[in-house]
Coordinates of C-alpha atoms and ligand atoms in Angstrom, one line a residue:
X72 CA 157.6 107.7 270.6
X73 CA 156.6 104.6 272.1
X74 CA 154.9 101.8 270.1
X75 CA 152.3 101.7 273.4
X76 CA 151.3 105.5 273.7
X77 CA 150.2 106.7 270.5
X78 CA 147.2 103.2 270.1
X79 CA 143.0 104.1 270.5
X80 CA 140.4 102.2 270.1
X81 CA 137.2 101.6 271.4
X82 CA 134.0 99.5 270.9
X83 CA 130.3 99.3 271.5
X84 CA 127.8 96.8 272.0
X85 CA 124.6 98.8 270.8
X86 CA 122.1 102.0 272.1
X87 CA 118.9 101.7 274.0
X88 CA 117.2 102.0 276.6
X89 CA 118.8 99.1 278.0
X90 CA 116.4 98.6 281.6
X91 CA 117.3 95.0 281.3
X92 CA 120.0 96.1 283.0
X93 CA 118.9 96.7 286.5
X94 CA 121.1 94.1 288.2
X95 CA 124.6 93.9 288.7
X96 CA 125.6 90.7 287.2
X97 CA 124.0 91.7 284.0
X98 CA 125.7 95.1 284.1
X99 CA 129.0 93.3 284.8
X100 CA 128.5 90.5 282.2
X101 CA 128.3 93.2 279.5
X102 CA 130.8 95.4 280.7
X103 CA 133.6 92.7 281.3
X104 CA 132.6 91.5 277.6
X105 CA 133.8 94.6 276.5
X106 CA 136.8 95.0 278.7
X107 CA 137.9 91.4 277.4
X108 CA 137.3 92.3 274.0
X109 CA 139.6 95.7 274.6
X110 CA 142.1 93.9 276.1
X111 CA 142.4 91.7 273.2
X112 CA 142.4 94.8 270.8
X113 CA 145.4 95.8 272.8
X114 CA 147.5 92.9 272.6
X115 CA 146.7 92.9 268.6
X116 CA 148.4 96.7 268.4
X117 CA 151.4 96.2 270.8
X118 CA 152.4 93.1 268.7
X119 CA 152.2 95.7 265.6
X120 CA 148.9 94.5 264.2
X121 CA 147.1 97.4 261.8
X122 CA 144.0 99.2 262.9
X123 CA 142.4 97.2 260.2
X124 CA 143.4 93.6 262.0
X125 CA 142.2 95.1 265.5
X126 CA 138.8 95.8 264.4
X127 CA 138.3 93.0 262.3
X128 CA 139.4 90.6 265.1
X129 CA 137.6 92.6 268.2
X130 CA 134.5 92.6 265.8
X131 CA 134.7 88.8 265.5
X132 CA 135.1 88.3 269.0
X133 CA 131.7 90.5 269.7
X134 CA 129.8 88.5 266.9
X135 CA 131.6 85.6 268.9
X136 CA 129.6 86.1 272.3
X137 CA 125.6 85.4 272.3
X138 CA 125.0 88.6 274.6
X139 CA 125.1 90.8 271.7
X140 CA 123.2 91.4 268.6
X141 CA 125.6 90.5 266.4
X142 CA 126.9 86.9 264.7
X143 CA 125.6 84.0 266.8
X144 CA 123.5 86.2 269.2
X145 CA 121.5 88.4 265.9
X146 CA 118.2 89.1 266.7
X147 CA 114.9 87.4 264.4
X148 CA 113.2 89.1 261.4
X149 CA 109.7 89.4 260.9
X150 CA 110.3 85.1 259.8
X151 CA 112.1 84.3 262.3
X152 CA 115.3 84.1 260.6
X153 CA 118.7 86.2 261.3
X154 CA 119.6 88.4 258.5
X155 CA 122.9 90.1 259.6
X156 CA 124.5 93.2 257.8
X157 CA 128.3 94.4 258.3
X158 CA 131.1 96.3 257.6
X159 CA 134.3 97.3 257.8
X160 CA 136.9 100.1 256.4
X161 CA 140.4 101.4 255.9
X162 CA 140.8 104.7 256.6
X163 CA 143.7 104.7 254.4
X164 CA 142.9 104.3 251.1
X165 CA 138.9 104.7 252.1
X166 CA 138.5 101.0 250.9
X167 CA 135.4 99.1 252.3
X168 CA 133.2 96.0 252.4
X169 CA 130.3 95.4 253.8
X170 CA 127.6 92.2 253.3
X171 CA 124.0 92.6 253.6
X172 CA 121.3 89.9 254.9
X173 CA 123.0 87.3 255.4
X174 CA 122.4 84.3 257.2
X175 CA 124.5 81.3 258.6
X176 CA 127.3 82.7 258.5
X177 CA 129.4 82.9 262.0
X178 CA 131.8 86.3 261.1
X179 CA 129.6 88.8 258.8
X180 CA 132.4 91.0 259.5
X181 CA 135.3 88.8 258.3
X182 CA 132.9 87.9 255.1
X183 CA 132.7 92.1 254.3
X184 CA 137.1 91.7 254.9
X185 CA 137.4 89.3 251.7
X186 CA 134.8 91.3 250.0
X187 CA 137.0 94.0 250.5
X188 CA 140.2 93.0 249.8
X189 CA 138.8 89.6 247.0
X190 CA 137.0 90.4 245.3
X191 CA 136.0 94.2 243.1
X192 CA 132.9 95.1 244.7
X193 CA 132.1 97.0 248.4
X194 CA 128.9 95.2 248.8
X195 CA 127.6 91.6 248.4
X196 CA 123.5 90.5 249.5
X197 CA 122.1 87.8 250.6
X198 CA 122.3 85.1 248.0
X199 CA 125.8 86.4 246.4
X200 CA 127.2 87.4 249.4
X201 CA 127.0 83.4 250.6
X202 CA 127.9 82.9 247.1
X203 CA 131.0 84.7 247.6
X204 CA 131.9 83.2 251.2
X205 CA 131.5 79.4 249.8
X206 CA 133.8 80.7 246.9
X207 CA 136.2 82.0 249.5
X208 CA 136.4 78.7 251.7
X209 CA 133.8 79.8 254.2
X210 CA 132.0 76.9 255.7
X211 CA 128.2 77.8 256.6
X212 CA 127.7 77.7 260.3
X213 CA 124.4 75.5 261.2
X214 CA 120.7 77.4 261.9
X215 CA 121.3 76.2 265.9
X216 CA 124.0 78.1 266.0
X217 CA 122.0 81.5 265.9
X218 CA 118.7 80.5 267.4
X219 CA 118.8 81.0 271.0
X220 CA 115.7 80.4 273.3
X221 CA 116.6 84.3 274.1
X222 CA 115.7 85.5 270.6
X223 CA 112.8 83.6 270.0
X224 CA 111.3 84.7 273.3
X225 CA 112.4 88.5 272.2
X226 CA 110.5 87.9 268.6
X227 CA 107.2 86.7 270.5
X228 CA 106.9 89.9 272.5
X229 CA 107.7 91.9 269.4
X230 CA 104.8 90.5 267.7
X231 CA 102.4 90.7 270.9
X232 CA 103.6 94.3 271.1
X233 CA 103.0 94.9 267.0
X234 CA 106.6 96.2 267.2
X235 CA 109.5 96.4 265.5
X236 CA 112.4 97.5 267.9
X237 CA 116.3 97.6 268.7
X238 CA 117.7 94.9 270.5
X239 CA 118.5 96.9 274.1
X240 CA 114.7 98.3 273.9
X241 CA 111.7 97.0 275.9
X242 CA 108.5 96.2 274.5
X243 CA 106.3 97.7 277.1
X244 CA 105.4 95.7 280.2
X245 CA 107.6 92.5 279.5
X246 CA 109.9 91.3 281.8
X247 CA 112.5 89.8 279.9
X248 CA 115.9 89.8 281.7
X249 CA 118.2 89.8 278.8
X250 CA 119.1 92.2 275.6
X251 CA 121.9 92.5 273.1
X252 CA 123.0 94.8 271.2
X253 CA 124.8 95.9 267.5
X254 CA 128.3 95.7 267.7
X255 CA 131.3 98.3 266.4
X256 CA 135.2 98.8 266.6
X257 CA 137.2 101.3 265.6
X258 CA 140.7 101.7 266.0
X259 CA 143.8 103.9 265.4
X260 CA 147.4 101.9 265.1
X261 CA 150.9 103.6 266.3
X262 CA 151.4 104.5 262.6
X263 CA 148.3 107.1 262.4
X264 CA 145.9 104.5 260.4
X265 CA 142.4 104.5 261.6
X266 CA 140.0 102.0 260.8
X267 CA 136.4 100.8 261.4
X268 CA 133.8 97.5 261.8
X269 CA 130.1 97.2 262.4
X270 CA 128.3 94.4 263.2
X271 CA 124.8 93.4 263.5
X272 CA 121.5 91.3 263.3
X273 CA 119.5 94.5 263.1
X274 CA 116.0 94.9 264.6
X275 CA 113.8 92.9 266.2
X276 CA 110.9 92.0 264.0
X277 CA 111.8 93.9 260.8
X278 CA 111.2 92.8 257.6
X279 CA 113.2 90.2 255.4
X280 CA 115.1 92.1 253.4
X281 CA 115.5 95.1 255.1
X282 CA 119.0 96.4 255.3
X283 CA 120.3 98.8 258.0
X284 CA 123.0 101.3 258.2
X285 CA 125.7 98.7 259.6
X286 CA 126.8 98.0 256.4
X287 CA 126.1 100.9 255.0
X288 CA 129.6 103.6 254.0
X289 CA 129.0 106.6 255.8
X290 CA 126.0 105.8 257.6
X291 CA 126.8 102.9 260.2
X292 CA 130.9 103.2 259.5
X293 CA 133.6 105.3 258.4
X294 CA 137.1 105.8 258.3
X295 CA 139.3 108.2 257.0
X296 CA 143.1 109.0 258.1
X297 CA 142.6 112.2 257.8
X298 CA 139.7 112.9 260.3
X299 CA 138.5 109.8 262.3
X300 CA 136.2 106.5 262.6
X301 CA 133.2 105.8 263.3
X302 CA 130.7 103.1 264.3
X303 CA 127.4 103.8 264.7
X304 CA 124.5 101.7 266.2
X305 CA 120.8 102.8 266.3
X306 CA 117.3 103.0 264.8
X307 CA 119.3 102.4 261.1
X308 CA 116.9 103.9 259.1
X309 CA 117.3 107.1 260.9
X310 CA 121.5 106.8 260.9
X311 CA 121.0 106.2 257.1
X312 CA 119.0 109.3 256.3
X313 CA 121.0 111.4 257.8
X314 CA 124.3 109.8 257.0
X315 CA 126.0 110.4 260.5
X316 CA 129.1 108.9 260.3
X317 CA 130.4 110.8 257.3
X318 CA 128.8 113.5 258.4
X319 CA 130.7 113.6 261.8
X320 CA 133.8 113.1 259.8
X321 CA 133.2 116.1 257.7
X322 CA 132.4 118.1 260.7
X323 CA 136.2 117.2 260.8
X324 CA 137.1 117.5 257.6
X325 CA 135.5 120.9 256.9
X326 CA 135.2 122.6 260.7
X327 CA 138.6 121.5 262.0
X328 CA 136.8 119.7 265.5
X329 CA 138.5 117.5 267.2
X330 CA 136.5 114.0 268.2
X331 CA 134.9 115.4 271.0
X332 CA 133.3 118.8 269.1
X333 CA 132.2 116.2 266.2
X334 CA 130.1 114.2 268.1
X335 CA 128.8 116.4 270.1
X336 CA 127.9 118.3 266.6
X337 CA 126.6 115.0 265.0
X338 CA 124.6 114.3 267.9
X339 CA 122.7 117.6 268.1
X340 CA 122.5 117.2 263.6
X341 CA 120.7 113.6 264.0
X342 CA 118.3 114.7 266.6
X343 CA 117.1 118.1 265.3
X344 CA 117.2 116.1 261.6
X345 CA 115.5 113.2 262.0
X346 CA 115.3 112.8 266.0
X347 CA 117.6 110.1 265.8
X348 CA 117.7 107.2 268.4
X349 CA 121.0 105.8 269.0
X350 CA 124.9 106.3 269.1
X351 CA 128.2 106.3 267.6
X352 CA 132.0 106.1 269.6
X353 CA 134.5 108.0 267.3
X354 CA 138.4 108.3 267.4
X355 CA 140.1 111.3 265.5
X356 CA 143.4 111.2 263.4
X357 CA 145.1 112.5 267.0
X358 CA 143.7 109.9 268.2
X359 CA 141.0 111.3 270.8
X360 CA 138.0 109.1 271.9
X361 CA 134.7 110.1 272.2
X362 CA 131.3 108.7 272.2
X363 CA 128.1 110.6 272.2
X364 CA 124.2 109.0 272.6
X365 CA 120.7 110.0 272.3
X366 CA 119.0 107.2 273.8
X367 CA 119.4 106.1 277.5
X368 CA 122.6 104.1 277.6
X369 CA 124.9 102.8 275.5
X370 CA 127.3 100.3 276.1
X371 CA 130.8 101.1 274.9
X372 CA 134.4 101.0 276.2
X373 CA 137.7 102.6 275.1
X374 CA 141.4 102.8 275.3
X375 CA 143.3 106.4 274.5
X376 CA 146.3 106.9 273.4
X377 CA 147.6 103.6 275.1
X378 CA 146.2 104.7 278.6
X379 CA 144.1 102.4 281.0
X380 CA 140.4 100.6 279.2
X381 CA 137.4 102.2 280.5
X382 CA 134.1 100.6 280.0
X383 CA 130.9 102.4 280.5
X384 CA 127.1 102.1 279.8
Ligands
LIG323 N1 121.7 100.0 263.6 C1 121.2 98.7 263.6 C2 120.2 98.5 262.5 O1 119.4 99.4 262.3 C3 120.6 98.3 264.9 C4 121.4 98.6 266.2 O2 122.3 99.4 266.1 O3 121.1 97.9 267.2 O4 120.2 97.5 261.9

């Protein structure tokens, strides 16, 4: 078997509705961003880097680009400040770490790494959480380096609008010509390991404090070897209650479906649950992609079984 042909992965850059995109260079800018990022995910698994590494560094090259809602480019609370929320997991061995409103700090996702594999806990707030990256080195990136003229522009129609939205949504009647959105990667290495990262600066407007289901195990993410990852990105509190990426793995676990089936299956459970907004990409322990949707678009992009990257919206 060769090391190329038996590699998936895929990533997103967040659900919505996304009718900033009406123009082509927009559309493009996004979709190369994810081709890039794929590409890079690529090289990671042909040089024999885990599923683990790939998502952690594809994750950190998302949070790495302003156009999505994720590291540098999070959207503003209800305060105007960033509050971002992420994590990542081993299908493995099931370990996790995830960090929760936390601010000035560049790679959330590489923060919820060392809180997996430093330090005893899975998850680490807001105060002790930047406790935790000074005591593992981390230098604190500046405020400028998150507040784009974007984001504050984005926050002001929010407010007009009394609204508290997700990055790729409108507020009704504005005209502004750029969104972001929540970030994921999951991956599955030559060796059968699967693994999974979410990113994010949440919603627009919400409230300081309010955690998502990024970070959250079984909600925003999961992996397991034995049935697939997931990354999820969407109205959080809906993705929360009804725990969608565990519950698509169990459809797995417990129903024998292959990627495709468990989406499709999740999909249809968060809607007639909760009507959930919002989507999740998924690779299965063979490997299979699949993504799945309930609002207009999202923006994704995969690679399966070591074929050619697609990118879609
Ligand atoms: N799921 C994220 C949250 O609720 C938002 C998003 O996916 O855009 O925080």
């Amino acid at each position: 078997m060769s090391q190329t042909a038996s590699y998936s992965l895929m990533v997103h850059g967040g659900a919505g509705a996304l009718d900033n995109v009406k123009d082509d260079k927009t559309a493009m800018r996004y979709l190369e961003a994810i081709r890039r990022v794929l590409e890079h995910g690529r090289e990671v698994l042909e040089l024999g880097g885990s599923a683990l590494q790939t998502v952690e560094t594809c994750a950190s090259l998302l949070e790495d680009d302003p156009i999505f809602n994720a590291g540098c480019g999070s959207v503003l609370n209800e305060k105007g400040k960033v509050e971002m929320d992420a994590a990542i997991m081993d299908g493995r061995d099931l370990s996790a770490g995830a960090v929760a409103a936390v601010g000035n700090i560049a790679n959330p996702i590489q923060l919820a790494r060392l809180v997996m594999s430093e330090s005893e806990h899975v998850m680490l707030i807001s105060e002790g959480a930047m406790r935790f990256a000074e005591h593992c080195g981390i230098t604190p990136a500046p405020d400028d380096y998150f507040y784009t003229p974007d984001r504050i522009e984005q926050l002001k129609q929010a407010r007009l609008h009394n609204k508290i939205m997700l990055d790729h949504d409108d507020t009704e009647g504005d005209s502004e010509d750029q969104k972001y959105g929540t970030i994921g990667a999951i991956a599955r290495d030559p060796l059968g390991n699967l693994a999974a990262a979410t990113s994010t600066g949440g919603i627009v407007n919400k409230r300081m404090g309010r955690v998502g289901d990024s970070p959250i195990i079984g909600a925003g993410v999961y992996a397991d070897n034995e049935t697939c990852a997931v990354s999820a990105t969407g109205y959080g509190e809906e993705f929360m209650r009804s725990v969608i990426s565990k519950t698509i793995s169990d459809f797995i676990y417990m129903k024998d479906m292959n990627a495709e089936e468990a989406t499709q299956a999740g999909m249809a459970y968060l809607t007639r649950k909760v009507n959930g907004r919002g989507g999740v990409i998924v690779i299965d322990h063979n490997g299979n992609c699949s993504s799945g949707f309930t609002t207009k678009k999202m923006i994704h992009g995969w690679i399966e079984q070591g074929g050619e990257s697609v990118v879609r919206f």
